[in-house]
Coordinates of C-alpha atoms in Angstrom, one line a residue:
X1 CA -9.8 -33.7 11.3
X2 CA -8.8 -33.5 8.0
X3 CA -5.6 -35.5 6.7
X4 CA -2.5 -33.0 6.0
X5 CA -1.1 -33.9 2.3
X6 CA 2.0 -33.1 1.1
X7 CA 2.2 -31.5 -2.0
X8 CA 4.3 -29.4 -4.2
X9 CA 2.8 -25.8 -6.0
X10 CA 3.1 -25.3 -9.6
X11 CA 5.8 -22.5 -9.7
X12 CA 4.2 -19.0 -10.2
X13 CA 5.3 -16.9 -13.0
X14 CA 7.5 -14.1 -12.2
X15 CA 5.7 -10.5 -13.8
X16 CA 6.8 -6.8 -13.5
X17 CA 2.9 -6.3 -12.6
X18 CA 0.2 -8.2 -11.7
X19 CA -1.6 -7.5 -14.9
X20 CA 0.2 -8.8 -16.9
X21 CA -0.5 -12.4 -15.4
X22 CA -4.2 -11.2 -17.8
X23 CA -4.3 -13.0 -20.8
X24 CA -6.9 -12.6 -23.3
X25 CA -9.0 -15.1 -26.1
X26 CA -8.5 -13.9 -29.6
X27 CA -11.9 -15.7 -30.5
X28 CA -14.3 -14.5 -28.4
X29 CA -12.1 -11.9 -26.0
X30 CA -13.0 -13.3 -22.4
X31 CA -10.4 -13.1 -20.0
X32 CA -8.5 -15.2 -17.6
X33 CA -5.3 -15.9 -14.9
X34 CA -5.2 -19.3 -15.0
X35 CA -2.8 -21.8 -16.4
X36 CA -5.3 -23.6 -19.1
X37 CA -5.6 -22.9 -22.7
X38 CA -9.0 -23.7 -22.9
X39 CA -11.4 -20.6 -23.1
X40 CA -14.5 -20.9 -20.6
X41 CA -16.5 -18.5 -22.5
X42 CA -16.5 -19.8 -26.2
X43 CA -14.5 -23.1 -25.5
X44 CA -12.1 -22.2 -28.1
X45 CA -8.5 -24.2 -27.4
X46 CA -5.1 -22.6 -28.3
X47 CA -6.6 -18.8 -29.0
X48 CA -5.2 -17.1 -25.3
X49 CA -2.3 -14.5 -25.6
X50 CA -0.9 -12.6 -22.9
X51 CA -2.7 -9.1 -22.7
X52 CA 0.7 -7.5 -22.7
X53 CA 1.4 -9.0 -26.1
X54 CA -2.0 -7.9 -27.4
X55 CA -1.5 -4.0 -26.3
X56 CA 2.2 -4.7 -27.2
X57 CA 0.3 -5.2 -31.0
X58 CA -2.3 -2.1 -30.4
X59 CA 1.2 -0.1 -29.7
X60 CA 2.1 -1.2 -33.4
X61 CA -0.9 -0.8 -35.3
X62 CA -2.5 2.4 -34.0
X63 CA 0.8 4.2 -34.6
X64 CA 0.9 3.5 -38.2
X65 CA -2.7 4.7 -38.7
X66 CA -1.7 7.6 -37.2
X67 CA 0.9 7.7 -39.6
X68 CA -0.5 7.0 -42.2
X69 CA -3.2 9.9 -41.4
X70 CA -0.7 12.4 -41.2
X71 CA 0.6 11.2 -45.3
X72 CA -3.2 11.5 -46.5
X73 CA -3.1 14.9 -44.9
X74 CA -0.1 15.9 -46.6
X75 CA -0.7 14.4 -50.0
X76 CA -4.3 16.0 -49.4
X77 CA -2.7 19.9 -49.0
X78 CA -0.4 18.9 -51.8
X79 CA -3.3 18.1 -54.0
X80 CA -5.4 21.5 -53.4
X81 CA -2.7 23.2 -53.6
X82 CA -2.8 25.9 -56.5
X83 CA 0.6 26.8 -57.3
X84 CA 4.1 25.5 -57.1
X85 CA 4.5 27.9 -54.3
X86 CA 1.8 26.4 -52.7
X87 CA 2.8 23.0 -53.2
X88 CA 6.7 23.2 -52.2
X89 CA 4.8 25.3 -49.0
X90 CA 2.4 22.2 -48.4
X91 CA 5.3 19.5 -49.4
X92 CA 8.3 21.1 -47.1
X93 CA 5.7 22.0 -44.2
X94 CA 4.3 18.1 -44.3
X95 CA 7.7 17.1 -44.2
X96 CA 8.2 19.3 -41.0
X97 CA 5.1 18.0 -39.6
X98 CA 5.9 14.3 -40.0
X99 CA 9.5 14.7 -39.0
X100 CA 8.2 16.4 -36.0
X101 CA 5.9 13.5 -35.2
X102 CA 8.4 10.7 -35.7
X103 CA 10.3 12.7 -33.3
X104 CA 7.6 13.2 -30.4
X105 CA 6.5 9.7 -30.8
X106 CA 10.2 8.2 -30.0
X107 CA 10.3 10.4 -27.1
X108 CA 7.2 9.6 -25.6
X109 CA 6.6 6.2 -26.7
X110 CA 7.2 4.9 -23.5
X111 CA 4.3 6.5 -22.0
X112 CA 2.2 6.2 -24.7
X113 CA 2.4 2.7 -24.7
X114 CA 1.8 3.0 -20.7
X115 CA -1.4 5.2 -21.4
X116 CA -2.7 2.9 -23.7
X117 CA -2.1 -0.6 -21.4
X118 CA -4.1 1.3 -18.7
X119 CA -6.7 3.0 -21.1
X120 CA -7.1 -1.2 -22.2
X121 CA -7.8 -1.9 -18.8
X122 CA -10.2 0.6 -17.6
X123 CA -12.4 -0.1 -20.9
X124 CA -12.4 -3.8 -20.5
X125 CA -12.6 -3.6 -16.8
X126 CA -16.3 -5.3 -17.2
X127 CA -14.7 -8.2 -19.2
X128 CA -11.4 -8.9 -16.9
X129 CA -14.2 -8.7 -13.9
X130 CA -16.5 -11.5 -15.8
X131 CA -13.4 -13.5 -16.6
X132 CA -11.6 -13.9 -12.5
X133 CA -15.0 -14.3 -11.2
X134 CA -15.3 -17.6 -13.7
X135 CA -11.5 -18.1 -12.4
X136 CA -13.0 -18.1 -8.8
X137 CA -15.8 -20.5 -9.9
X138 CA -13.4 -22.7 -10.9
X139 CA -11.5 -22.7 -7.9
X140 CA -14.6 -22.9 -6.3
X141 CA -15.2 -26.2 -8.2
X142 CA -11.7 -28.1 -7.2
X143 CA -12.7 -26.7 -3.2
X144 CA -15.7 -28.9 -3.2
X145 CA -13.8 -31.6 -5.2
X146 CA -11.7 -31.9 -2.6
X147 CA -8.9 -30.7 -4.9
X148 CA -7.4 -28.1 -2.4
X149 CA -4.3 -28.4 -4.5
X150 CA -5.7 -27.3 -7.7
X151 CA -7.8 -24.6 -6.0
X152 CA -4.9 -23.4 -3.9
X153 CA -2.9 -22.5 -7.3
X154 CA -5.7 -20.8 -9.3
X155 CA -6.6 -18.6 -5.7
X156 CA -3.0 -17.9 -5.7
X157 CA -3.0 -16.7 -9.3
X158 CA -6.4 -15.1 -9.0
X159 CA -5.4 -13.0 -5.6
X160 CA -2.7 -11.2 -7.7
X161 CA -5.2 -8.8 -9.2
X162 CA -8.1 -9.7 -6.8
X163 CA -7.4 -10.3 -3.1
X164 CA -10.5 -9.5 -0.9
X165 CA -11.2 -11.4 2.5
X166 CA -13.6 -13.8 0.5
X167 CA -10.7 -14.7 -1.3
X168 CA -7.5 -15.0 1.5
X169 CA -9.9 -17.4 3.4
X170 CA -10.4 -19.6 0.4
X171 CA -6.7 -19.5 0.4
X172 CA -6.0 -20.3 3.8
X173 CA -8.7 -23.3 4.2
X174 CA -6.5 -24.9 1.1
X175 CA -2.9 -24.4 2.9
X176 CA -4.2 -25.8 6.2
X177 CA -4.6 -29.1 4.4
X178 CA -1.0 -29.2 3.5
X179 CA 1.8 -30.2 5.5
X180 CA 4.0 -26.6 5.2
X181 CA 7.6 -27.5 4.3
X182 CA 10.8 -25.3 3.8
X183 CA 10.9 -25.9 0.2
X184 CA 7.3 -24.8 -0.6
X185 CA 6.6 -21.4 -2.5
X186 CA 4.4 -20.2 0.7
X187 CA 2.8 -16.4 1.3
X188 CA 1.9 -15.0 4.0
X189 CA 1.4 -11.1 3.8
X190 CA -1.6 -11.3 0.9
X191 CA -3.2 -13.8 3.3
X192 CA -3.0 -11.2 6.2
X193 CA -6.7 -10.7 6.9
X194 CA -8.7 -7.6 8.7
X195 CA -10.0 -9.4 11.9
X196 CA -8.9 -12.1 14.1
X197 CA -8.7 -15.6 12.6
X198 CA -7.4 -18.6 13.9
X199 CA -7.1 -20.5 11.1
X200 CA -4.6 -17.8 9.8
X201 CA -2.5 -18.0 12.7
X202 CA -2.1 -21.6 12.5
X203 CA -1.3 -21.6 9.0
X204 CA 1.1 -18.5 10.0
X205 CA 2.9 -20.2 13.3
X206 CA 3.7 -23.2 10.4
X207 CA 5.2 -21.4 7.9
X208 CA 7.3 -19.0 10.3
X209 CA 8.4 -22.2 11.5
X210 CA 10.2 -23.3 8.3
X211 CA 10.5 -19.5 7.0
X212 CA 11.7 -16.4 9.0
X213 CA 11.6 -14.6 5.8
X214 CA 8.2 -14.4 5.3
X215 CA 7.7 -12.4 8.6
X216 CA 7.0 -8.9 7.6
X217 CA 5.6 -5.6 9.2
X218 CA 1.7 -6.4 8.4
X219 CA 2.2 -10.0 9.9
X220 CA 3.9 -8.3 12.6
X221 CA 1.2 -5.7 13.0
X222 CA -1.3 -8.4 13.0
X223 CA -0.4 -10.3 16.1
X224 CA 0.4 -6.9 17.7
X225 CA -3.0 -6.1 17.3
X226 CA -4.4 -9.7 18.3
X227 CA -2.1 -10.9 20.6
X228 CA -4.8 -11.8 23.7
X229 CA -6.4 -13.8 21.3
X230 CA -3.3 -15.5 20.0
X231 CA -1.9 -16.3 23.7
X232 CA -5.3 -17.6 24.7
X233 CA -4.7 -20.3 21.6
X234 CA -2.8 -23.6 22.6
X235 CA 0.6 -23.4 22.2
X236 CA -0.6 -18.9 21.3
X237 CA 2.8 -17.8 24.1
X238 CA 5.1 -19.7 22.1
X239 CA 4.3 -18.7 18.8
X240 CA 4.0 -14.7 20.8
X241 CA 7.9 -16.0 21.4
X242 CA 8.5 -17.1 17.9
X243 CA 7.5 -13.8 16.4
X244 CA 9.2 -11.3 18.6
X245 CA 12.3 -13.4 17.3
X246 CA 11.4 -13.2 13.8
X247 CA 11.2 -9.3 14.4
X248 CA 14.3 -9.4 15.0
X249 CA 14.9 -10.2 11.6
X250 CA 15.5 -7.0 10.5
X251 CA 16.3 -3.5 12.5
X252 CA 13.3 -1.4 11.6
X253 CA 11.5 -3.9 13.1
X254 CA 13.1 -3.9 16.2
X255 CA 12.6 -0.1 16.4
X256 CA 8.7 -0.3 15.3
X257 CA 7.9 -3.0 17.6
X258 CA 10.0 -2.2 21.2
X259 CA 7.1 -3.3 23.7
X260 CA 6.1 -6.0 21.8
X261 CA 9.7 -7.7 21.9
X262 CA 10.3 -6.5 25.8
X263 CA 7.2 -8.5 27.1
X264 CA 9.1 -11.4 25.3
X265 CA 12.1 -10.6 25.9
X266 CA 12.9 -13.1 28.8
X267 CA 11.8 -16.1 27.0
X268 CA 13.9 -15.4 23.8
X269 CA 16.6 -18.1 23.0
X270 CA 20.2 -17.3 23.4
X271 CA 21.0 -17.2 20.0
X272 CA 17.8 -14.6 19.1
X273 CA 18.5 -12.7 22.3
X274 CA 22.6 -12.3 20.7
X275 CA 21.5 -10.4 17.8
X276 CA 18.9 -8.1 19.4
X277 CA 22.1 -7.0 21.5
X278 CA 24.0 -6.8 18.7
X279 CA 21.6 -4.9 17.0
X280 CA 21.0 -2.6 20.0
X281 CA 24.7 -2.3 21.0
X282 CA 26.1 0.5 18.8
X283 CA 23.0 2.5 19.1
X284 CA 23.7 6.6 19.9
X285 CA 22.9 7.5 23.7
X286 CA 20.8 10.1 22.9
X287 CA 18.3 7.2 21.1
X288 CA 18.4 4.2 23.9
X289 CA 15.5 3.2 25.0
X290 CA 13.3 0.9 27.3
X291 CA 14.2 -1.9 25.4
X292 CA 18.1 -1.4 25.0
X293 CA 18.1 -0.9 29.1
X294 CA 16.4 -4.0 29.4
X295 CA 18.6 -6.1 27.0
X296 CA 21.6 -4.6 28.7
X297 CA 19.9 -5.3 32.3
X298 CA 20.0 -9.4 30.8
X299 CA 22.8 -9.8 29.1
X300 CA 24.8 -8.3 32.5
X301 CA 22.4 -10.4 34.5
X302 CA 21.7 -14.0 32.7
X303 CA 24.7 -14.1 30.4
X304 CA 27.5 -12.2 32.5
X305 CA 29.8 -15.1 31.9
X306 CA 28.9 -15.8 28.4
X307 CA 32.1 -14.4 26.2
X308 CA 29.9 -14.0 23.3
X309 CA 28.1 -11.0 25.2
X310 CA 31.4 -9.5 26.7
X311 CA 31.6 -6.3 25.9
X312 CA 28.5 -5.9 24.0
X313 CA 27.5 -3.4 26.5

């Protein structure tokens, strides 16, 4: 067995989308995630901008040829022009025309500039591919290294814009060699994977330990869906216990997930089993179910002297 290590993540950047975590060489114009400023494909150092900042300069530059287009066009009906008539005609009906533009192009600027960040994309789709999959190698690297660490972070950064199974198992081979602490940036719904995987769920039962928060509807529809396999684990009927709690976390979990938390019901602590019933207590007659009879059955039964469940009922 390998030794745990305790170690603390590089923060991750915070981004309105994941593509903008691209940045792009000015040299050679490979692409890349990771945190380095050193370009794998022409080893140029210092040359990487964010890919938002170089559309945010396409959004500069191709307006003003435009621009300038429309003038030459203008000054070009101006100059064949045979007449004053024709010119004052040509000059006032420019002006119209590149008044009107300015106009449109305020308006819609917004998604023009959207258009053109996604028309980027799709044409250097090829390129961003070429440039994650060297990423990947990399991380690949720091795996065998025994950097787990190192690997963990560029998977995480990676997995953003690319997060196949290939990739969420890398992931969660590096965070079972950590010791998982309170105070760690941890995920745990990107990592959710499409079959049964044990090293998941002990990476999972570990950080539900030190964070309730991370307990969402896929992780919750994961154990759902696994759960014979997780009780047959050591320790799988506790952690079973631990996550109906967790799904209490929120009420539209506690209404997507009523059988779940009723075969676990009985073996909830006091303190989770207070706030299903408070949850459950002011709910309409007409929408009680299975579940709210049985957590009014207990808390008349097991805690009928308790004064915190006086009443509830």
């Amino acid at each position: 067995m390998q030794t745990k290590l305790a170690v603390q993540f590089r923060p991750s950047r915070n981004t309105s989308c994941a593509f903008e975590r691209l940045k792009t060489c000015k040299k050679c114009g490979a692409y890349s995630v990771l945190f380095d400023d050193r370009c794998k494909e022409c080893g140029a150092t210092g040359k990487f901008i964010p890919v938002a900042r170089y559309i945010a300069s396409l959004n500069r530059v191709l307006p003003m040829a435009e621009a300038f287009g429309a003038v030459a066009l203008v000054a070009l009906a101006v100059v064949l022009a045979n007449d004053w008539m024709q010119i004052a005609a040509a000059g006032i009906g420019g002006a119209a025309f590149l008044a009107l533009l300015f106009l449109l192009r305020q308006r819609y600027k917004p998604y023009a500039d959207l258009y053109r960040f996604h028309e980027v994309l799709v044409d250097h789709t090829p390129a961003i591919l070429k440039g994650i999959r060297a990423d990947l190698q990399e991380a690949d690297g720091d795996m065998s290294a025994n950097h787990p660490k190192e690997a963990y972070e560029k998977l995480r950064e990676i997995g953003y814009l690319l997060n196949n199974e290939s990739i969420k198992q890398r992931k969660i081979a590096c965070l079972r060699r950590f010791y998982i602490r309170k105070d760690m940036e941890l995920e745990l719904d990107p990592l959710v994977p499409k079959k049964f995987d044990p090293e998941f769920v002990l990476y999972m039962r570990d950080a539900v330990k030190v964070n309730r928060q991370l307990v969402r509807h896929s992780a919750l529809d994961y154990v759902v869906a696994f759960r014979p396999q997780i009780e047959a684990m050591e320790g799988g009927r506790e952690f079973l216990v631990s996550m109906a709690g967790s799904a209490l976390r929120m009420k539209k979990y506690v209404q997507m997930y009523p059988r779940f938390i009723i075969d676990y019901l009985d073996e909830l602590p006091r303190e989770r089993f207070h706030r299903l019933c408070k949850l459950l207590a002011d709910t309409p007659v007409q929408q009680r179910n299975e579940l709210y009879a049985k957590c009014k059955e207990t808390a008349q039964t097991r805690y009928a002297v308790d004064p915190d469940f006086q009443g509830m009922f």
